[in-house]
PDB file of C-alpha atoms in Angstrom:
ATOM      1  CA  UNK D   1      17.502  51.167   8.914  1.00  0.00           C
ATOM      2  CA  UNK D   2      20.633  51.206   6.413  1.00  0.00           C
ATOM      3  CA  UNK D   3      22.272  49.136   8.260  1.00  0.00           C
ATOM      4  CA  UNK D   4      19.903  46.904   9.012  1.00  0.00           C
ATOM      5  CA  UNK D   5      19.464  47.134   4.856  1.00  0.00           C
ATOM      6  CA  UNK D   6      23.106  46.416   3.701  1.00  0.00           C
ATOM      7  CA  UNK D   7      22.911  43.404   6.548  1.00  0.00           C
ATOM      8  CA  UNK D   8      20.186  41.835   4.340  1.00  0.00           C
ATOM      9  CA  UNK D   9      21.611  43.035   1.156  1.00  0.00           C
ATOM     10  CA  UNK D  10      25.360  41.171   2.189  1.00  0.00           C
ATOM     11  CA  UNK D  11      23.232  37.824   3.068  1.00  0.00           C
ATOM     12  CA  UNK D  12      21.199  37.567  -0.048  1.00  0.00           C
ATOM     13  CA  UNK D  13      24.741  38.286  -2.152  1.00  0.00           C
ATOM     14  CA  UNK D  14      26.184  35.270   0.408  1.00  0.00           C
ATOM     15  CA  UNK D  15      23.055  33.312  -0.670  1.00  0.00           C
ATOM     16  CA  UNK D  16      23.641  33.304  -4.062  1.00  0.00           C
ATOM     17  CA  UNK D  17      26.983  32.510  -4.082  1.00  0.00           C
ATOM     18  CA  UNK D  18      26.760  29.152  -1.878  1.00  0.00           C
ATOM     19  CA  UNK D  19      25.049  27.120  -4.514  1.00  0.00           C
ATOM     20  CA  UNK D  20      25.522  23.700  -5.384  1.00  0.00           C
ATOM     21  CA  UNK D  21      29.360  22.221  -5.119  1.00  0.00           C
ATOM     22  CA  UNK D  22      30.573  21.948  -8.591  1.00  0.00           C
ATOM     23  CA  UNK D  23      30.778  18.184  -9.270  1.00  0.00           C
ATOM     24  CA  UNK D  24      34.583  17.207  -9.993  1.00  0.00           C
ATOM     25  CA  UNK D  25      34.471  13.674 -10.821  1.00  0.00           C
ATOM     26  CA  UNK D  26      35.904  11.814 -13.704  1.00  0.00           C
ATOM     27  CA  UNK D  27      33.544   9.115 -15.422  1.00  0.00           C
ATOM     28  CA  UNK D  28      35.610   7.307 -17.351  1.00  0.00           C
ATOM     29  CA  UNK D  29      34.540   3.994 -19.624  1.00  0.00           C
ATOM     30  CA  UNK D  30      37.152   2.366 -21.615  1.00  0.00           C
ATOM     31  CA  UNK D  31      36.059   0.383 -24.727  1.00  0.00           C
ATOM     32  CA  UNK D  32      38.494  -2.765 -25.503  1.00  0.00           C
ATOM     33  CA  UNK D  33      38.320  -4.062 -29.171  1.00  0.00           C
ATOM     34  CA  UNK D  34      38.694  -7.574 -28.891  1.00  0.00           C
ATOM     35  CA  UNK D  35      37.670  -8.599 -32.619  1.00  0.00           C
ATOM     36  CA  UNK D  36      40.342 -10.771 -34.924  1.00  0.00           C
ATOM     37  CA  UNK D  37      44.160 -10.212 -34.548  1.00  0.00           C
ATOM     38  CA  UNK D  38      43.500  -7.087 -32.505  1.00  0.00           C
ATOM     39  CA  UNK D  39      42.830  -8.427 -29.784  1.00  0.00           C
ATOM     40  CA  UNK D  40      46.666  -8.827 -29.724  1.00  0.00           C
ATOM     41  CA  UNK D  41      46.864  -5.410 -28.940  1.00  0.00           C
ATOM     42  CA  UNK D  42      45.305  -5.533 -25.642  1.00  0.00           C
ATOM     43  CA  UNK D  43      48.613  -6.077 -23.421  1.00  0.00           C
ATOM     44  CA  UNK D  44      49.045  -2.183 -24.754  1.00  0.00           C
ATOM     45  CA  UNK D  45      45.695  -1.584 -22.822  1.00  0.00           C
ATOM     46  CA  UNK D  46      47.423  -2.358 -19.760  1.00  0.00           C
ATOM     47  CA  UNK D  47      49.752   0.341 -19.579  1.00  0.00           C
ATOM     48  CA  UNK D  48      46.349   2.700 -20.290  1.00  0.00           C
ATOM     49  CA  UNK D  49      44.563   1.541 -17.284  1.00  0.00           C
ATOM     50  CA  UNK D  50      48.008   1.585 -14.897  1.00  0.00           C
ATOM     51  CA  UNK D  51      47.625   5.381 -16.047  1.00  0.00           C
ATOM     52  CA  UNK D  52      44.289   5.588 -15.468  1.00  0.00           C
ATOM     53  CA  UNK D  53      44.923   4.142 -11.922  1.00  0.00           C
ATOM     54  CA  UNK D  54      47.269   6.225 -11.204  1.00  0.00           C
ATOM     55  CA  UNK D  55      45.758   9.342 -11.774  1.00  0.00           C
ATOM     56  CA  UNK D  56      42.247   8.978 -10.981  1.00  0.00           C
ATOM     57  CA  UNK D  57      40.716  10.305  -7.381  1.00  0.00           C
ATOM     58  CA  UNK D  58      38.428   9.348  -4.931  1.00  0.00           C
ATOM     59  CA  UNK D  59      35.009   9.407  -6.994  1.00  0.00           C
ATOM     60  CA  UNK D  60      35.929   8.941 -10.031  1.00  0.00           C
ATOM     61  CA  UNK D  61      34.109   6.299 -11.855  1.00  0.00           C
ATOM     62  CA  UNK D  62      36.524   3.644 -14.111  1.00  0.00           C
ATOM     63  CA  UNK D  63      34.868   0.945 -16.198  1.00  0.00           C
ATOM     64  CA  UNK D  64      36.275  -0.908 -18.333  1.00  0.00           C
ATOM     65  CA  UNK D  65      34.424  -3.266 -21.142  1.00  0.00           C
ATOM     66  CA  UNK D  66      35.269  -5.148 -24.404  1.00  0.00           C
ATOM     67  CA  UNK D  67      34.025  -4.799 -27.807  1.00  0.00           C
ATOM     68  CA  UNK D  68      32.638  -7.658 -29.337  1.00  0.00           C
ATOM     69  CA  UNK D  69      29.622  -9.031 -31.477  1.00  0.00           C
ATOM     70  CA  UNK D  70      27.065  -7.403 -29.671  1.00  0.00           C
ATOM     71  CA  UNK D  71      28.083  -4.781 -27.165  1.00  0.00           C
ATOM     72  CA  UNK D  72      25.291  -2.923 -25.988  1.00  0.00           C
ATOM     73  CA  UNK D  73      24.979  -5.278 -22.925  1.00  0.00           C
ATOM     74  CA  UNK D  74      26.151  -5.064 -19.421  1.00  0.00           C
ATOM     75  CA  UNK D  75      27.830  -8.491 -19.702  1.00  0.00           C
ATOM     76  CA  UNK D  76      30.249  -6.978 -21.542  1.00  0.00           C
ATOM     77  CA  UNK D  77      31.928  -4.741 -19.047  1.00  0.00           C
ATOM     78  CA  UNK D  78      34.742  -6.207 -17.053  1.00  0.00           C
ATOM     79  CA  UNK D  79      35.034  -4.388 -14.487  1.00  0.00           C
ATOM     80  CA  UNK D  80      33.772  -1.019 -12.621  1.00  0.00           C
ATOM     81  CA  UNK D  81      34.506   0.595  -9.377  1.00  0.00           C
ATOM     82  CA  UNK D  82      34.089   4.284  -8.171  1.00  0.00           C
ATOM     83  CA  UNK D  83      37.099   4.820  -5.751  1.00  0.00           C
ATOM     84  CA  UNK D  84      36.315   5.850  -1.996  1.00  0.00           C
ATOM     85  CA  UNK D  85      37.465   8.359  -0.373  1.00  0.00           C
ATOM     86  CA  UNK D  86      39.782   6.787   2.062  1.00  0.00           C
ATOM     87  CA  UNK D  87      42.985   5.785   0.568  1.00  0.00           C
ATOM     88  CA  UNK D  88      43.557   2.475   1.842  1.00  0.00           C
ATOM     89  CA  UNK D  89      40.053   1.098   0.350  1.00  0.00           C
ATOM     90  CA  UNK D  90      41.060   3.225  -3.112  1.00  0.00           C
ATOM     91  CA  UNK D  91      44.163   1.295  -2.832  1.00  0.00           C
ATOM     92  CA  UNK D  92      42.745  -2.451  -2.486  1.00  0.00           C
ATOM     93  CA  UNK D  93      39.931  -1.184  -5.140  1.00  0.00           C
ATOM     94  CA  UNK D  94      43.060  -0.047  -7.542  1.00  0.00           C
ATOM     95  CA  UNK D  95      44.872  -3.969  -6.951  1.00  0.00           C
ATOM     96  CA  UNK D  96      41.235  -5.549  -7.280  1.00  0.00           C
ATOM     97  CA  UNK D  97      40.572  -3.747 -10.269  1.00  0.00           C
ATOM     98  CA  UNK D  98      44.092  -4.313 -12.361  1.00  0.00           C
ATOM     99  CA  UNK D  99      44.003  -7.940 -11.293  1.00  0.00           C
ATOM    100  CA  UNK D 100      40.426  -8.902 -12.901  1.00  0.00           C
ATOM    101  CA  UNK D 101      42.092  -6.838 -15.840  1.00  0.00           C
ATOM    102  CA  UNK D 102      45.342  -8.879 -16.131  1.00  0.00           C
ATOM    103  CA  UNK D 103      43.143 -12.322 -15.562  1.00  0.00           C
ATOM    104  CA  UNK D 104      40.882 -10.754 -18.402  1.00  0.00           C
ATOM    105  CA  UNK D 105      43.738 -10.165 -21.006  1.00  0.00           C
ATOM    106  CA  UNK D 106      45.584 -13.116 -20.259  1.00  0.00           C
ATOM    107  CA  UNK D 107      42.711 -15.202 -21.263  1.00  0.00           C
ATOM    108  CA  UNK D 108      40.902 -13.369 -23.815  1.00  0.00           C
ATOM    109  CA  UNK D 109      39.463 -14.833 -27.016  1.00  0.00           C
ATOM    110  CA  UNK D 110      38.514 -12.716 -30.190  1.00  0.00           C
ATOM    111  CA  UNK D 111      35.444 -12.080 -31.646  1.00  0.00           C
ATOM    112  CA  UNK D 112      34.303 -12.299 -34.730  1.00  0.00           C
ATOM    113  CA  UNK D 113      32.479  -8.814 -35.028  1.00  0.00           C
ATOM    114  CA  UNK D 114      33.099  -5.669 -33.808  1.00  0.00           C
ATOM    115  CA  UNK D 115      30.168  -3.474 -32.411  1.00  0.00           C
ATOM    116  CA  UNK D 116      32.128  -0.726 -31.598  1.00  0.00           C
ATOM    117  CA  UNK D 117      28.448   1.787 -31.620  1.00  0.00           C
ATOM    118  CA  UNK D 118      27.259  -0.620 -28.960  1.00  0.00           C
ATOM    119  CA  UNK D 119      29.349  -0.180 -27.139  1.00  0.00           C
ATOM    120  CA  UNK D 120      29.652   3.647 -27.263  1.00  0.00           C
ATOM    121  CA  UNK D 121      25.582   3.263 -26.172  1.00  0.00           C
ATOM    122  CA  UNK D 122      26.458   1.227 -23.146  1.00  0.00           C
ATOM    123  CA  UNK D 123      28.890   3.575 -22.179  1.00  0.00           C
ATOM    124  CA  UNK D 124      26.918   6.360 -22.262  1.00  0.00           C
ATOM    125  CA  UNK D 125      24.202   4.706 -21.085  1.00  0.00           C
ATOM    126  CA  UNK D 126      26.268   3.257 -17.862  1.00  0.00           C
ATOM    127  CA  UNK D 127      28.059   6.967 -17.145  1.00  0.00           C
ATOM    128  CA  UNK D 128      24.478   8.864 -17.454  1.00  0.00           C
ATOM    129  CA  UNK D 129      23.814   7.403 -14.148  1.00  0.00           C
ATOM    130  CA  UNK D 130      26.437   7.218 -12.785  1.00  0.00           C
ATOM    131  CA  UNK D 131      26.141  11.164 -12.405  1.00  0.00           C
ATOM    132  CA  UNK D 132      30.064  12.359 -12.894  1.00  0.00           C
ATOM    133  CA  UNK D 133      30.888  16.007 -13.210  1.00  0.00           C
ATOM    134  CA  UNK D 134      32.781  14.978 -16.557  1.00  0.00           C
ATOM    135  CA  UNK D 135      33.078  11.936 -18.731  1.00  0.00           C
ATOM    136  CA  UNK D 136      35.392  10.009 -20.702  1.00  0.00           C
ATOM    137  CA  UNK D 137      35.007   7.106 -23.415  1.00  0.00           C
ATOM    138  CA  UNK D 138      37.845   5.531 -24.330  1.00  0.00           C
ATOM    139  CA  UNK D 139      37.989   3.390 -27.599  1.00  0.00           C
ATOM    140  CA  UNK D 140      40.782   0.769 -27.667  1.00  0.00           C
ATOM    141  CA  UNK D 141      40.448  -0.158 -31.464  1.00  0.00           C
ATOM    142  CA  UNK D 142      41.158   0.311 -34.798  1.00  0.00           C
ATOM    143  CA  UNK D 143      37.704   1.698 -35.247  1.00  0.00           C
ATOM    144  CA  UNK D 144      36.988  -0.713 -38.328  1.00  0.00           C
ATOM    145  CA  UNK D 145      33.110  -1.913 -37.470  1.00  0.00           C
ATOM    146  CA  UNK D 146      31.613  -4.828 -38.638  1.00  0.00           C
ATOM    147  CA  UNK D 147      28.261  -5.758 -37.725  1.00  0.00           C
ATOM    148  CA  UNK D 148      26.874  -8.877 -37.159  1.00  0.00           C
ATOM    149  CA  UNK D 149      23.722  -9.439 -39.651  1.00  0.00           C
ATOM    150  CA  UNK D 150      20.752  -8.318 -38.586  1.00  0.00           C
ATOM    151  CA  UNK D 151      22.322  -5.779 -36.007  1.00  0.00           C
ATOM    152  CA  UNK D 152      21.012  -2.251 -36.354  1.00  0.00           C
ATOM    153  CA  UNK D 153      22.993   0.628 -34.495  1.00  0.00           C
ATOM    154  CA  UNK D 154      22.037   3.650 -36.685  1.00  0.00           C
ATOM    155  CA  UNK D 155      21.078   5.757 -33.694  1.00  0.00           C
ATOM    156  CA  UNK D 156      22.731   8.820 -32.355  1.00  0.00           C
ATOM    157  CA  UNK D 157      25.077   9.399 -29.800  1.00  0.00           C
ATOM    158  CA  UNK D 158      23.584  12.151 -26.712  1.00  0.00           C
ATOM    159  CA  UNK D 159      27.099  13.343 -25.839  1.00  0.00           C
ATOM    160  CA  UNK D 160      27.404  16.635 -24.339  1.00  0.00           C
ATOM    161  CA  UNK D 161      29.478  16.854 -21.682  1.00  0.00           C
ATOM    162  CA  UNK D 162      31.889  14.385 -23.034  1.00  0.00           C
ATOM    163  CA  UNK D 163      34.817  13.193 -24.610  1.00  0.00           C
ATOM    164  CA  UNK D 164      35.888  10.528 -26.955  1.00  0.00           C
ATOM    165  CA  UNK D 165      39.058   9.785 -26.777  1.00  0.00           C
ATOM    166  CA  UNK D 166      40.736   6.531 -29.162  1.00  0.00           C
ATOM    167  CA  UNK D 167      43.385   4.720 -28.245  1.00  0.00           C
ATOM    168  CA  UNK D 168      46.094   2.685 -30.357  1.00  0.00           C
ATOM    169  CA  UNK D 169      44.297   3.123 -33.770  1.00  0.00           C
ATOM    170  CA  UNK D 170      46.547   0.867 -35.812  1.00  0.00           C
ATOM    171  CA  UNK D 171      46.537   0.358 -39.569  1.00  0.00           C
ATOM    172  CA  UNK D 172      45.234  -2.150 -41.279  1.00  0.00           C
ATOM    173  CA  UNK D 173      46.905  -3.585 -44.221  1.00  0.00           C
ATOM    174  CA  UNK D 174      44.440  -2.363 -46.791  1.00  0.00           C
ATOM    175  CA  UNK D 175      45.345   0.863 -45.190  1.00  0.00           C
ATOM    176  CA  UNK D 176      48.962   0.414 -46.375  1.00  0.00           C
ATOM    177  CA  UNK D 177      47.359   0.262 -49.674  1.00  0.00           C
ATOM    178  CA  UNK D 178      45.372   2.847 -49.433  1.00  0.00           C
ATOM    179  CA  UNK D 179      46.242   5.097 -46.796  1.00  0.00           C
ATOM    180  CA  UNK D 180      42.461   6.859 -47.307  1.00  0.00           C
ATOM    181  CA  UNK D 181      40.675   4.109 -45.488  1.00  0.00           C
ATOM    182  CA  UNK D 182      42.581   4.548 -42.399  1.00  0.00           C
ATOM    183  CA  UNK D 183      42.039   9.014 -42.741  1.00  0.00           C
ATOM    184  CA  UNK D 184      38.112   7.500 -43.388  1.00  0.00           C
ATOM    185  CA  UNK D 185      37.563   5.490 -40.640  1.00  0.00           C
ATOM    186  CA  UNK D 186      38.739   8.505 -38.246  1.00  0.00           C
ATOM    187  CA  UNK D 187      36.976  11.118 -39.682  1.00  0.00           C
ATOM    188  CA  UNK D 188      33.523   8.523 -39.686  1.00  0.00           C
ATOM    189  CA  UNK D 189      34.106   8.363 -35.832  1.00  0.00           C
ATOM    190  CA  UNK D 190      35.203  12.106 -35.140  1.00  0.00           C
ATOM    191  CA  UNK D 191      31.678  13.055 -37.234  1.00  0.00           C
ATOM    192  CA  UNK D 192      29.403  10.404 -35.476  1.00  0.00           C
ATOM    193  CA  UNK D 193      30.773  11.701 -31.734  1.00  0.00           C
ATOM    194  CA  UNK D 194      30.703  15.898 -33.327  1.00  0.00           C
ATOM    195  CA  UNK D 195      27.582  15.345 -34.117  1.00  0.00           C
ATOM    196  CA  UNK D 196      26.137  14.031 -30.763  1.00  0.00           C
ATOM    197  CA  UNK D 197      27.736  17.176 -28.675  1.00  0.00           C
ATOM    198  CA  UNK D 198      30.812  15.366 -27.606  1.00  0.00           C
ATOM    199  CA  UNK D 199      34.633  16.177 -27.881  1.00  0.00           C
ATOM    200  CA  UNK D 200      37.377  13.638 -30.468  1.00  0.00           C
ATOM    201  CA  UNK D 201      40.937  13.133 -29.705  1.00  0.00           C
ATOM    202  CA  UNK D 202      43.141  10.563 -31.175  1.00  0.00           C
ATOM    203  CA  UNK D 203      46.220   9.435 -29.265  1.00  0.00           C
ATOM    204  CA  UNK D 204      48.429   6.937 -31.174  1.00  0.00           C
ATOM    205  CA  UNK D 205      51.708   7.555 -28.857  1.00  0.00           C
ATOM    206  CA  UNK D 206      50.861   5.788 -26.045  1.00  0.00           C
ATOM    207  CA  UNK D 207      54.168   7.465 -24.148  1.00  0.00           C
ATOM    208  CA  UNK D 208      52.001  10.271 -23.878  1.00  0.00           C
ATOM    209  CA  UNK D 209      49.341   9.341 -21.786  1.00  0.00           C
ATOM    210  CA  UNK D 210      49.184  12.450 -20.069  1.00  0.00           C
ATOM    211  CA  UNK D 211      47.549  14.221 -22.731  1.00  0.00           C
ATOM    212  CA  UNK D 212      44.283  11.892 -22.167  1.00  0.00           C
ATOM    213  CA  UNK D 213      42.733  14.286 -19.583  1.00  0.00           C
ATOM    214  CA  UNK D 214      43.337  17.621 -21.822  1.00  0.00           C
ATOM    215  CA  UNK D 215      40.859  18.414 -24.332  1.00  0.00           C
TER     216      UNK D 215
END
């Protein structure tokens, strides 16, 4: 009868330790600002997503989308793929992916606005279903917002279980004037995404890519 007791005792401890597979995958949705003379920037971008295609694994989720007037719209992304699991699919994915990038770049025009919170919305929105373990938005910009008339954006980002991450945040020239419009504009963005539940890094030093991934 003991026995027959720890037997039942060792399967129910079994039981509850073979519960659901803890989901790995990376979501991760980069943000291009294409507005006015940034949009120069962009060839920068393209060392970001070699890096990203690098590193990323089977499952992970990359999109990438650009930043203009009004960005809360699927038209705006570029590009999206979730690798597979066999490598030479992953691989053709990867030079699919990078080569609708480079066309992309190479042809870009700017925009007049920049609805950077949009765009943040669409991401979120997008990587909600796409169901990753962990995700990522990346903001290529200099995080200066302008708003076409008549655009309203003053909702709040849902992000736990994420992190913001931005990219390249160059100065402007009134911030060579006045260095506290640049410190402003950061600290805006780093409250907006604190708020919501989600995670702020800045990376300027684009050397240093590998710091993207550790929060």
């Amino acid at each position: 009868m003991k026995k027959r007791l720890m037997i039942c005792c060792l399967a129910i401890l079994l039981l509850a330790g073979c519960g659901e597979p803890q989901n790995r995958a990376k979501g991760v949705y980069m943000l291009l600002d294409t507005s006015g003379t940034y949009a120069l920037e962009l060839k920068k971008a393209q060392n970001i997503l070699n890096y990203l295609l690098g590193t990323l694994q089977p499952k992970d989720t990359l999109v990438v989308a650009r930043i203009d007037t009004g960005s809360f719209s699927e038209k705006d992304i570029i590009a999206k793929v979730t690798f597979d699991t066999r490598p030479s699919v992953a691989n053709n994915q990867k030079r699919a992916f990078k080569g609708t990038l480079d066309a992309f770049i190479g042809s870009v025009k700017s925009s007049r606005y920049t609805d950077i919170s949009g765009g943040m919305l669409q991401a979120i929105e997008y990587l909600n279903e796409a169901g990753s373990g962990t995700n990522y938005i990346l903001i290529f910009s200099d995080l200066k917002e302008e708003l076409k008339k008549g655009f309203v954006r003053d909702v709040p980002f849902e992000l736990d279980n994420y992190y913001v991450v931005a990219l390249n945040v160059t100065k402007l020239r009134a911030d060579n004037v006045d260095p506290k419009k640049y410190m402003g504009r950061v600290t805006q963005w780093q409250g907006k995404v604190e708020e919501g539940g989600g995670q702020w890094k800045v990376i300027n030093d684009l050397e240093r890519l590998e710091n993207l991934f550790v929060m």
